[in-house]
Tab-separated table of C-alpha atoms in Angstrom:
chain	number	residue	atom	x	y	z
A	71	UNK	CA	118.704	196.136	83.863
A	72	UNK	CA	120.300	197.654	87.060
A	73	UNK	CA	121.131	200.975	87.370
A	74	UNK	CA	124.545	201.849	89.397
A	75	UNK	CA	126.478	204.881	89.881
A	76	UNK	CA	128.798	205.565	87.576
A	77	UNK	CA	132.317	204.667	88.685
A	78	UNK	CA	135.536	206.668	88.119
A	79	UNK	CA	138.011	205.164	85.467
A	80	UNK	CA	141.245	203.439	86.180
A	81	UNK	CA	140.894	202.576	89.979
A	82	UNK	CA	141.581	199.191	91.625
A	83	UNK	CA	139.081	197.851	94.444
A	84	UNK	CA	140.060	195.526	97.089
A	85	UNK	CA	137.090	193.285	97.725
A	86	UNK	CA	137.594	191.067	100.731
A	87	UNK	CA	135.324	188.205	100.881
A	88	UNK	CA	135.629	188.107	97.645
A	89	UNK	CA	134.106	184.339	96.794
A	90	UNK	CA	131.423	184.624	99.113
A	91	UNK	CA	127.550	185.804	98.431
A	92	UNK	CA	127.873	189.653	98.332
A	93	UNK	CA	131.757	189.730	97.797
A	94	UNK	CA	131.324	187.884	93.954
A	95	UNK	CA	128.005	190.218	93.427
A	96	UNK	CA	130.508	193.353	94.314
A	97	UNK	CA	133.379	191.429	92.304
A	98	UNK	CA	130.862	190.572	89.190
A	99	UNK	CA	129.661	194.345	88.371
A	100	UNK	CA	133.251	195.672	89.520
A	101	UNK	CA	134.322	193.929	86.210
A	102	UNK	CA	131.663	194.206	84.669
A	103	UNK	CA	132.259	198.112	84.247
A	104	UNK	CA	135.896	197.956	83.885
A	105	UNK	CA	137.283	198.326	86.809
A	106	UNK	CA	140.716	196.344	87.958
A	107	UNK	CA	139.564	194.133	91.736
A	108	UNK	CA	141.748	192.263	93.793
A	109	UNK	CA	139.757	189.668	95.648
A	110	UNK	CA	140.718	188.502	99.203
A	111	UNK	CA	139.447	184.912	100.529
A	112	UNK	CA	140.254	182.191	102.780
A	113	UNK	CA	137.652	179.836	100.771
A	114	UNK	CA	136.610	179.023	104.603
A	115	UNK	CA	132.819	179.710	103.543
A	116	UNK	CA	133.316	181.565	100.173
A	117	UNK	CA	133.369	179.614	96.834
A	118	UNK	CA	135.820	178.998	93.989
A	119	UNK	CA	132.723	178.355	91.510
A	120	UNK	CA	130.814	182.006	92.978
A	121	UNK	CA	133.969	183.258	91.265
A	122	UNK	CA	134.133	181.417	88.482
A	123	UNK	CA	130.172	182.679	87.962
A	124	UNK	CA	131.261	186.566	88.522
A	125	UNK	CA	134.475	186.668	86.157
A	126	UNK	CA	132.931	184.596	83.106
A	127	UNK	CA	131.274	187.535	81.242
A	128	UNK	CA	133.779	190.301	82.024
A	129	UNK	CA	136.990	187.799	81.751
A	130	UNK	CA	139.489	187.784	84.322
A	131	UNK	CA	142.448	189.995	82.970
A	132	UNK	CA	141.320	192.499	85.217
A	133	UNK	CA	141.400	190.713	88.414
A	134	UNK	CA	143.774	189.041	90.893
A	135	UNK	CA	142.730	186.993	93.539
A	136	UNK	CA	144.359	186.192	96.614
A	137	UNK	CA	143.591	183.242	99.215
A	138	UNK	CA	144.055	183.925	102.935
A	139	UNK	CA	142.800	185.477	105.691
A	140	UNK	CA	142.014	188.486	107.341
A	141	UNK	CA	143.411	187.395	110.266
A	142	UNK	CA	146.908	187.652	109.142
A	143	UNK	CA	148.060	191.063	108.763
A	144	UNK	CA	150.920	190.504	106.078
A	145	UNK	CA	148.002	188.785	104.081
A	146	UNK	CA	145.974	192.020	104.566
A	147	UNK	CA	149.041	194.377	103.240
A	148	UNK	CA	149.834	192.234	100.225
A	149	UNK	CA	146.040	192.433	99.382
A	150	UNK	CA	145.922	196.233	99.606
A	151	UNK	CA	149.163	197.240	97.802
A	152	UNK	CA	147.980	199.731	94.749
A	153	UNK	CA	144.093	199.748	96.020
A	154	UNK	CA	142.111	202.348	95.701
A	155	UNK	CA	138.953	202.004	98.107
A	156	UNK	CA	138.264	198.384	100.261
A	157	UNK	CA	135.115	196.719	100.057
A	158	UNK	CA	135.779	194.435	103.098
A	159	UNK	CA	132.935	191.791	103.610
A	160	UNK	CA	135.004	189.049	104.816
A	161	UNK	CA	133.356	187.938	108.360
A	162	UNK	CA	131.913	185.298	109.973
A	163	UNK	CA	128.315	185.817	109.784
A	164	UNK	CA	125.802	183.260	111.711
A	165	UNK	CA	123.542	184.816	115.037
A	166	UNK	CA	123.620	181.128	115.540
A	167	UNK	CA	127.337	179.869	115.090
A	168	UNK	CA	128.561	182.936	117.301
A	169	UNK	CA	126.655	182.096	120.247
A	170	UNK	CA	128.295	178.808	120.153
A	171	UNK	CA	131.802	179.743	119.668
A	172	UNK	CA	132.475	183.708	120.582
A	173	UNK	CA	136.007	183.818	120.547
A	174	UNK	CA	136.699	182.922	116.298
A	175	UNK	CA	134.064	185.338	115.805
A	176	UNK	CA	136.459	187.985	117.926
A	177	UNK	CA	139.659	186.801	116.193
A	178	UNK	CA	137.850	187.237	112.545
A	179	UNK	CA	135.454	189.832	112.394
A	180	UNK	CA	137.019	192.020	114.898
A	181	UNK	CA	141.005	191.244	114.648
A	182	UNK	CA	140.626	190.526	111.292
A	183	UNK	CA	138.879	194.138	110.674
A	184	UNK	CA	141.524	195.879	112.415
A	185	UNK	CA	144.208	194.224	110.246
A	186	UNK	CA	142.559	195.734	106.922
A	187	UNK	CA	141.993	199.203	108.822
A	188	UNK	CA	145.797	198.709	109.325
A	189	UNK	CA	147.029	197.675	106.164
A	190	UNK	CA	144.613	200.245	104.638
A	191	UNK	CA	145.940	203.042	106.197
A	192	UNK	CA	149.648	202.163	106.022
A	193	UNK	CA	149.254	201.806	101.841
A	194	UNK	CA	147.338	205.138	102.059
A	195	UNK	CA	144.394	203.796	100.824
A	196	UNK	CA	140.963	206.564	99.822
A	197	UNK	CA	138.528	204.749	101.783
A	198	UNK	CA	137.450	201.334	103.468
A	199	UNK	CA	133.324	200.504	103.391
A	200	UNK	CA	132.709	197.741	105.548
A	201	UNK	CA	130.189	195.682	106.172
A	202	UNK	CA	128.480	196.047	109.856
A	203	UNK	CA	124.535	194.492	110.471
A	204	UNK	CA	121.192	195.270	111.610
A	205	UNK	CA	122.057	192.719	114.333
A	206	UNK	CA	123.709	195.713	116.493
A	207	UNK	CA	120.355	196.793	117.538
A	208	UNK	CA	119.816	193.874	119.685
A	209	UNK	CA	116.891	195.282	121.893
A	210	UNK	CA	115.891	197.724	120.745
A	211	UNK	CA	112.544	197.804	120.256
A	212	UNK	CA	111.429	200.404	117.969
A	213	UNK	CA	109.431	199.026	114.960
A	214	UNK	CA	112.235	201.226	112.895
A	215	UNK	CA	115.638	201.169	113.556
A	216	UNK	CA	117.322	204.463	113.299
A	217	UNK	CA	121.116	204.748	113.471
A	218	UNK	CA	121.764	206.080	116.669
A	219	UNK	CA	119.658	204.037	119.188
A	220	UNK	CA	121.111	200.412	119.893
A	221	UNK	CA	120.058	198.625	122.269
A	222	UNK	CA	121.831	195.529	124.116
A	223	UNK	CA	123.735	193.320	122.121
A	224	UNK	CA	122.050	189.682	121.350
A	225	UNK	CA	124.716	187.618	120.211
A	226	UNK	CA	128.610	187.800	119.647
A	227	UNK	CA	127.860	188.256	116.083
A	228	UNK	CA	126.243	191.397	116.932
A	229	UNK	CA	129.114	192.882	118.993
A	230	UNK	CA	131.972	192.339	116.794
A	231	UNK	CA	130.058	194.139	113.555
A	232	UNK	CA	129.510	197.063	116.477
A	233	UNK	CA	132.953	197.061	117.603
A	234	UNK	CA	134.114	197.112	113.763
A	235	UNK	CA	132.065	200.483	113.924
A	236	UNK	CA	134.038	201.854	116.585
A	237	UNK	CA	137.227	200.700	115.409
A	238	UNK	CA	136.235	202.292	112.290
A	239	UNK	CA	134.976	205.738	113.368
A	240	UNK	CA	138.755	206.097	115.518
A	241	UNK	CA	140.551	205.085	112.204
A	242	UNK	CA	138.778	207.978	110.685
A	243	UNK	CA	138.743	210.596	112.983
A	244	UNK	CA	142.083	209.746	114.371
A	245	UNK	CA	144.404	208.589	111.347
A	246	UNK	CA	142.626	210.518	108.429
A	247	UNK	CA	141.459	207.018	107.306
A	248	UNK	CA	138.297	207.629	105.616
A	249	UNK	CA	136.097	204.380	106.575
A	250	UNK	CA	131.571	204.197	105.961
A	251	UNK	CA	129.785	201.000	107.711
A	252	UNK	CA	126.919	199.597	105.915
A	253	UNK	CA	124.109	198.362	108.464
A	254	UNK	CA	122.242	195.323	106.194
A	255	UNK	CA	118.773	194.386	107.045
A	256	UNK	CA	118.628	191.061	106.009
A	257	UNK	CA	120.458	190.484	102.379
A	258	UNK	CA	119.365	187.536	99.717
A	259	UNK	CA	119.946	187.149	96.007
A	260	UNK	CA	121.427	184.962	93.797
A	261	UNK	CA	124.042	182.628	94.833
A	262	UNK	CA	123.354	182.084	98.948
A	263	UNK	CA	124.043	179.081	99.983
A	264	UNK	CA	120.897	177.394	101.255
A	265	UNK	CA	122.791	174.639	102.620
A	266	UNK	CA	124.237	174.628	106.363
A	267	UNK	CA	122.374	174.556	109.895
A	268	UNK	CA	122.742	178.653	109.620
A	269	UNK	CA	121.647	179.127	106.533
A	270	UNK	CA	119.666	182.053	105.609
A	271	UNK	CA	115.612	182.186	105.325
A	272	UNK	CA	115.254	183.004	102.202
A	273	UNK	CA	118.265	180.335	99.921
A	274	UNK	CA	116.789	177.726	102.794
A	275	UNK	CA	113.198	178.386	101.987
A	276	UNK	CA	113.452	178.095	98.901
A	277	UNK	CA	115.596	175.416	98.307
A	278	UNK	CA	112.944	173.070	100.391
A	279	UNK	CA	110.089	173.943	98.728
A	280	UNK	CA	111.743	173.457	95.532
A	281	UNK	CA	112.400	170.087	96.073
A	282	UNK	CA	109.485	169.182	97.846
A	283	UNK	CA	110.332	169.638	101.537
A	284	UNK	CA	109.454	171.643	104.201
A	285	UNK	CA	110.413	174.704	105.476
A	286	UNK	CA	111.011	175.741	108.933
A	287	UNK	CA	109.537	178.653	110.609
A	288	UNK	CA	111.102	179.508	114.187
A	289	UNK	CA	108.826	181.054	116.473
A	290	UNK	CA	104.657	181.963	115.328
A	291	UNK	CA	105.959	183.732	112.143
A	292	UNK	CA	105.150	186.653	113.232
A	293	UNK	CA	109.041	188.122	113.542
A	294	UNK	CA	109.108	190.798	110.386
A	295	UNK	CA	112.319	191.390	108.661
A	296	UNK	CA	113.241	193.871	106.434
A	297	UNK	CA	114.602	191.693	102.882
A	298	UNK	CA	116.684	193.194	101.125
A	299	UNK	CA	118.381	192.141	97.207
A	300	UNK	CA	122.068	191.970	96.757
A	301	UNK	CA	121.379	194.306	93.877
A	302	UNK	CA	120.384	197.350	96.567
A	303	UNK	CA	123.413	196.305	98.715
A	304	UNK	CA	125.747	196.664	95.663
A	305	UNK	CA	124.571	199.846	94.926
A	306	UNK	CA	124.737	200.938	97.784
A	307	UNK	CA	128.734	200.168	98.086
A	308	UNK	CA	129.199	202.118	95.460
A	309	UNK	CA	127.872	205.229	96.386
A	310	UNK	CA	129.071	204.977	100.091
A	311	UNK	CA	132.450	204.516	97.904
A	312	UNK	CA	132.716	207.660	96.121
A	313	UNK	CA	130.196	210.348	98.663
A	314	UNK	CA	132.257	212.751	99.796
A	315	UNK	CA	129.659	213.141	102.548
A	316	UNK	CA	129.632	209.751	103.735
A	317	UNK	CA	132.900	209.289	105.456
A	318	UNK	CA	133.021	208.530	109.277
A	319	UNK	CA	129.497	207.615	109.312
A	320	UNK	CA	127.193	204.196	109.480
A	321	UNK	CA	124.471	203.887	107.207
A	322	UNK	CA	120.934	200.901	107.308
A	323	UNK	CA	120.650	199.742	104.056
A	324	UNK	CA	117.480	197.748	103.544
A	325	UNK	CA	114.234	198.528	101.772
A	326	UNK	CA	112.445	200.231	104.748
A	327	UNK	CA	109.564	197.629	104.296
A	328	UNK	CA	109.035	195.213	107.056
A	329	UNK	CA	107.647	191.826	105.962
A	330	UNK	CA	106.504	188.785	108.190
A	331	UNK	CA	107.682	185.535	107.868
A	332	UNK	CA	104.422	184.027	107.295
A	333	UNK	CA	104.409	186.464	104.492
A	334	UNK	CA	107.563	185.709	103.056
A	335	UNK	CA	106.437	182.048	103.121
A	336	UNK	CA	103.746	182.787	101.308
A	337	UNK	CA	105.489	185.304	98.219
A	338	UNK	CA	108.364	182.355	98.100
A	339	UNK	CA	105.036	179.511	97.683
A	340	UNK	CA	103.501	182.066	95.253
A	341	UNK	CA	106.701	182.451	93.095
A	342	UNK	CA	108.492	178.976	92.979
A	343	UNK	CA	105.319	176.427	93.668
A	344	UNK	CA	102.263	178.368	92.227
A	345	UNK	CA	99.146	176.587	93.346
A	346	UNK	CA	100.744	174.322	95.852
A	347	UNK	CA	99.590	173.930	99.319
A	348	UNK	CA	101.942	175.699	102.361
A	349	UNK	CA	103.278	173.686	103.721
A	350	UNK	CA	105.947	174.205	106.380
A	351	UNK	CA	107.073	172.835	109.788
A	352	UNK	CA	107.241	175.531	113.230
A	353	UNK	CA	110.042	175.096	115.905
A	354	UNK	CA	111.157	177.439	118.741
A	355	UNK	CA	112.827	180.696	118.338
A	356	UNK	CA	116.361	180.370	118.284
A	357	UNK	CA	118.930	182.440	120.616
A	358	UNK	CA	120.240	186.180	119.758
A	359	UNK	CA	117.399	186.437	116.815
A	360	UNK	CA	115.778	189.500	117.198
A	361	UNK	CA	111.967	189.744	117.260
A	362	UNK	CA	111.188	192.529	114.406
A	363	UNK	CA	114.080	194.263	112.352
A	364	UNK	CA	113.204	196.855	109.852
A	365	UNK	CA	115.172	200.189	108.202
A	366	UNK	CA	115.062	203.507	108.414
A	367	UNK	CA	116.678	204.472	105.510
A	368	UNK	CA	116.281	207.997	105.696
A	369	UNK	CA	119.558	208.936	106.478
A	370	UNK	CA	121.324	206.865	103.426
A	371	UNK	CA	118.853	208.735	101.094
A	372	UNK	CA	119.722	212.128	102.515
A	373	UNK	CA	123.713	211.499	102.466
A	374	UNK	CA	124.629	208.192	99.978
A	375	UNK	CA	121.061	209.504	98.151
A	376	UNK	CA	120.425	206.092	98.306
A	377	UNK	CA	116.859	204.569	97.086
A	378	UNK	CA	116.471	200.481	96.854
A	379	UNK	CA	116.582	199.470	93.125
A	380	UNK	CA	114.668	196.251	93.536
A	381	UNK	CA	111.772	195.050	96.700
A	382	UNK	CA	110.769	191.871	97.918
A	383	UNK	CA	108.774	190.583	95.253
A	384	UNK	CA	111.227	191.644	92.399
A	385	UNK	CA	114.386	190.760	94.317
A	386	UNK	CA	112.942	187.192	93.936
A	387	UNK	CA	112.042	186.853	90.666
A	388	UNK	CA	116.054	187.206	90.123
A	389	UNK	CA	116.734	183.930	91.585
């Protein structure tokens, strides 16, 4: 059983992204504890049946969902009448994808953020927590990442979840809007799709060795990562949610454990095909992937008094 902060009573979330990997984990215990969640989607990645999945056990009477896109601003008004505090995770997310197309990634994750800051603060809204990514410290290469050293930006991807941050820290300081980024270090859990050319490691992994296949490592498999459950990232929306503390800053939130990928090929063998051979293919590192990525998580532990409720190892045995 999961332990999450305790959530005040009668308040309605805005979760945008809604049918999509994190969005239905944030929509699922939302419910779950009784609160009221309007969910925003285009259905452009994000799926009806993730949904269906996170509204079965606490019923649906207490949520409303909405289909369109961030990148219309009347859309993103409708969607925050009578909120209370914005989860916004809809984005386009792929290293990959946004080195091949730069300009949708602009009009989504950037326009499209600035359109929920907007509607947000015209419906007087408490607070927006958004979703930004480890993938703004291109670069830089310290073994830890600390909030405030960046280096140069690796892929489109990368500068569009930095630019949210800026748009995000003038929203607050200028128009009272009170607005926390979320760095994530490399998110799985339950209900990632491992299907797709950009697909992440872990759903992909998985899903090959599963059925028999095998799974690709890009570069020696030496790159570390720090992995972090859905459960952890939940958590800590929640708390960046209600801290007093918190607003106008950017917090990591990963484990602060850094893990190979020839390691995480091995716990994934170890937990779904015990006493199998590795098997696995190697190809070239792709563009805008960064070489080692891991947390410093200091700073969410001083101010969100944030601590990861489940590692590696256990985050897996929940899929």
């Amino acid at each position: 059983m999961i332990e999450y902060p305790q959530l005040p009573s009668g308040k309605r979330w805005l979760v945008t992204g809604a049918a999509g990997f994190i969005g239905s984990h944030l929509t699922e215990v939302l419910l779950s504890k009784g609160q009221s969640v309007t969910g925003l989607d285009n259905l452009s990645t994000g799926k009806i049946s993730n949904l269906d999945e996170a509204v079965k056990t606490a019923g649906d009477k207490n949520f409303k969902f909405i289909e369109g896109s961030i990148t219309d601003l009347d859309t993103c008004r409708k969607a925050c009448e009578g909120v209370d505090y914005v989860l916004h995770h809809a984005a386009l997310a792929s290293v990959p994808a946004s080195m091949k197309d730069p300009v949708n990634y602009n009009e989504v994750n950037v326009s499209g953020f600035v359109n929920i800051l907007q509607a947000a603060r015209e419906n007087k809204i408490k607070r927006v927590v958004y979703a930004s990514s480890s993938a703004v410290y291109g670069d830089e290469d310290s073994p830890e990442k600390v909030e405030n050293k960046i280096g140069k930006f690796l892929s489109p991807y990368a500068m569009t979840k930095y630019l949210n941050e800026v748009y995000a820290e003038f929203f607050t300081r200028v128009y009272g809007l009170e607005c926390v980024g979320l760095r994530y270090f490399n998110v799985f859990g339950k209900r990632q799709d491992p299907n797709g050319a950009y697909a992440a490691v872990i759903p992909k992994w998985i899903s090959a060795v599963k059925s028999g296949g095998l799974p690709v490592i890009y570069g020696d498999g030496t790159a570390t990562r720090d992995f972090c459950a859905v459960q952890n990232i939940v958590k800590a929306n929640f708390l960046a949610a209600l801290e007093h503390d918190a607003a106008g800053n950017v917090f990591n939130i990963g484990c602060g454990v850094s893990t190979s990928l020839n390691d995480l090929m091995k716990n994934i063998y170890e937990i779904f095909a015990p006493g199998r051979e590795i098997k696995f293919k190697r190809e070239a590192p792709r563009d805008g992937d960064i070489l080692h990525s891991s947390a410093s998580i200091e700073l969410a532990k001083k101010i969100l008094k944030f601590e990861p409720v489940l590692y590696l190892k256990e985050g897996l045995k929940f899929l």
